[in-house]
Amino acid sequence: MADSPIAVEHHNPALKHHFANMEQQREASSLGMWLFLATEIMFFGGMFCAYLIYRYWYFPDFAAASKSLDITLGAVNTAVLICSSLTVVMAVRAAQLGKRQEQVVYLALTLVLGLAFLGIKGVEWTSKFKEHHIPGPTFNFEGSVPGHPDQPVDQHHAQLFFSLYFAMTGMHALHMIIGVGIFSYLLYHAWKGKYTPEYHTPLENSGLYWHFVDIVWIYLFPLLYLIDRKK
Amino acid sequence: MATAALTAERENYLNQEYGIKSWLLTVDHKRIALLYLLSITFFFFIGGFFALLIRLELLTPAGDLVQADTYNKLFTMHGQVMVFFFLIPSIPAVLGNFLVPLMIGAKDLAFPRINLLSWYLYIIAGVLMLHCMLTGGVDTGWTFYTPFSTAFSNTKVIEAGLAIFISGFSSILTGLNFVVTIHRMRAPGMTWNRLPLFIWAHYATSIIQLLGTPVIAVTLVLVVLERALHLGIFDPTRGGDPLLFQHLFWFYSHPAVYIMILPAMGVVTEIVPCFARKRIFGYQFVAMSSIGIAVLGFLVWAHHMFVAGISLYAALIFSALSYLVAVPSAIKVFNWTATMYKGSITFSTPMLYAFGFVGLFTMGGLTGLFLAALGIDVHVTDTYFVIAHFHYIMVGGAVMGYLGGMHFWWPKISGRMYPESLGRLAALIVFLGFNLTFFPQFILGYLGMPRRYWQYPPEFQVLNVLSTAGSTILAVGYLLPMVYFLWSMRYGKVAPDNPWGASGLEWMTPSPPPTFNFDAPPVVDWEAYDYEHIPAPQEARSGG
Amino acid sequence: MSEPIVSTKTNIAVWLTLLVLTGVTAGVAFVDLGPLNTIVALVIATFKALLVVLIFMHVKYTSEKLVKVVVISAVFFLLLLLGLSLADYTTRLLM
């Protein structure tokens, strides 16, 4: 890198010493975030792999267990997350345009929507607890295979479905909780006016994370809630 | 090169600041490399201690030194410590951390604070592992196979699983840092085709760390959840499939072997041209074979499961794919050999390790082909043949590469020369000790001695005694460098900037380098391994 | 700065599409399409994911090829994990 731009760009307090300029720093952070998301794909991928195999093996029992999930709550939660993705996008846009007020509003909305998602998830989990659909010694699933009223559901296989359900939605919820933490931090700094059109990398990268968590749910919703609803 | 006297006094990364705080809070990649060096050396000796106990128990056919339960814990913790706390971080976290920014002409890694974070994660994981070992240990084998680990073992599986989960994050963050650094921080003129092959090897390694490690992380989480919260994902009594655990485990753990061996290949690729005074033969082939090994390494995992009950059709596919990995590996061996051909070779310590690496890796690789063949694999699965095979790769390959690299770059790291004749002696002892330890195990395995037992029939004793004798020699070979490296920090000859007359940016800055690596930002206008134009070193060839 | 600023109009359009598709995916689950149900659900989910990646995550606008390479290779390795595991599970019973 030539010397002159370094001298000019050093005025930006957010520039770290080992980068030549803001552009290089921003591109490095962005690539870092995308690589991190690649690891996240593989992390959830392990569970998707388990899900795929057991669903292939025990399809009728999985369909029955899936039917016991509340499709309304699941669909509402999907919509909540999609709305939160929109508010994140708008917050990033506000930062790009240097509108602090808007930034704060959209970040606050994102937080509210994130918490709403977790709240609805909590309601769903509580009802599973009451219905004894928690894997373990007390597990009990009553019902028959969809389309075959006289064929009872295999307890073990239904339990396997709920093991995966709790592992996957639990891991997803954990990511949401971390996301809520990150966005609280962002909200505080946005309030302080830290993110400007020149420097808002944390906002941008956290946005990428939030969208990723949204995408995981976009797949979880049909895979867990909609296995076979037609009968 | 005449600046030897000057370099001793000038400011560098070691003497810029003093005190424990300046180390524990450092974000300098070179200091973090040294933090890693200390920590992994510690774990290396713990793992080595377990290994020696294993070998002592196997000195006699009867189970006299330890009981079966203790023996199970010994080999489990030997494996877990050596794999997750020594081999995986060894070359990347120490030499890679130190050298990646230097070699590409950067001031630091892209994310210095994340680099420090990954060391702290390693330490947290290490402390958890130590606590686990001191309060009872684990006996599942380093592989955590279900359902034993989830339903039967009454040892500290959860703690060990979490320790390895956390160390996985450390590994992921190191890999992430390297990939971003190599993409974004190269000096002007440092094009991809001018990168040292050490960098290519680390790039390939990082890809595996990024894409493989998360899978074992989630798998261990599922094992922990199954033990703690009665989830049933791997539980055969509830319709779960224990083989699924093996699939997910080996999806990471087979490529993990390449996390260990690729950086060692990178080290050897730096050493061989330097001490043969020749440009590397087939630069692009060596670079691409690193990437090839990383990618193909993901396609072969089920060859660990041939007798476990996977379908024969899948076994055929995985067996065929396993042979493919031999192609890029062989390309590397041929290229090193071709580089040496008609070179003017010096038998310095690093070069001795490189020779050792090429020979032992070749043996380890070729015996790997035996194991990839379905029929032979059935005969030798879970015998000492497998043990010998992967120790030839991991110890004969990765550790030889690590030691060779430590000797090669020690003058740069410490600013001092180690005693050359002692170095050569240690290299020889390591080579002999290694072969005496592990070669008999090939025969033992082929004769049918199974792994993971604390007793064995008396007819196997002669070979076991040889192996135990070899392991004590090997231990001496490992202790020697530690002693003279420490000695050299105070009494060693002051190292010149480029003691070996080597190519590469790291040799164009003082030894030890200044905190920001280069006095002036480097601009590269020459090709890699330009040994036709680099004068052979005047001094420091004959130390000791 | 090379980073794109996406118009509010585009963002709202994507948001509405995502909401509509959520409704469609839930509704179509009650229609008997045979084995196509699963495929339709996955196609819709993938389309939604693509919208989020390309527009909300700015991949469509970025001049940086590398980001695309990272996304594609991660998905590729995920498919390797799924595909090669299935190579075992789908053929086990043939023996």
Coordinates of C-alpha atoms in Angstrom, one line a residue, chain B residues 12 30 60 89 105 113 136 197 204 210 216 224 231 247 264 268 280 302 317 325-326 372 399 406 438 440 512 519:
Chain B
N12 CA 12.4 -6.5 19.1
K30 CA 4.7 -13.7 17.8
T60 CA 5.0 -57.8 30.2
P89 CA -2.6 -26.8 17.7
G105 CA 4.7 -9.3 4.8
R113 CA -7.5 -9.9 19.7
G136 CA -11.0 -39.5 37.6
L197 CA 4.2 -23.2 0.3
A204 CA -5.6 -25.7 3.3
L210 CA -13.3 -24.2 9.5
I216 CA -17.5 -32.6 15.9
V224 CA -23.3 -34.4 26.3
L231 CA -31.9 -37.1 24.5
H247 CA -20.2 -40.9 10.7
A264 CA 4.2 -30.4 8.7
V268 CA 9.2 -29.7 5.0
I280 CA 11.1 -26.2 -5.2
A302 CA -16.2 -44.0 6.6
I317 CA -17.3 -46.0 -2.4
V325 CA -5.9 -39.1 -1.2
A326 CA -2.8 -41.0 -2.1
A372 CA -8.1 -48.4 2.7
V399 CA 6.0 -34.3 15.1
M406 CA 11.2 -25.5 15.4
F438 CA 6.5 -48.3 16.2
P440 CA 7.4 -53.7 15.8
P512 CA 14.1 -11.7 16.5
D519 CA 11.1 -1.8 9.8

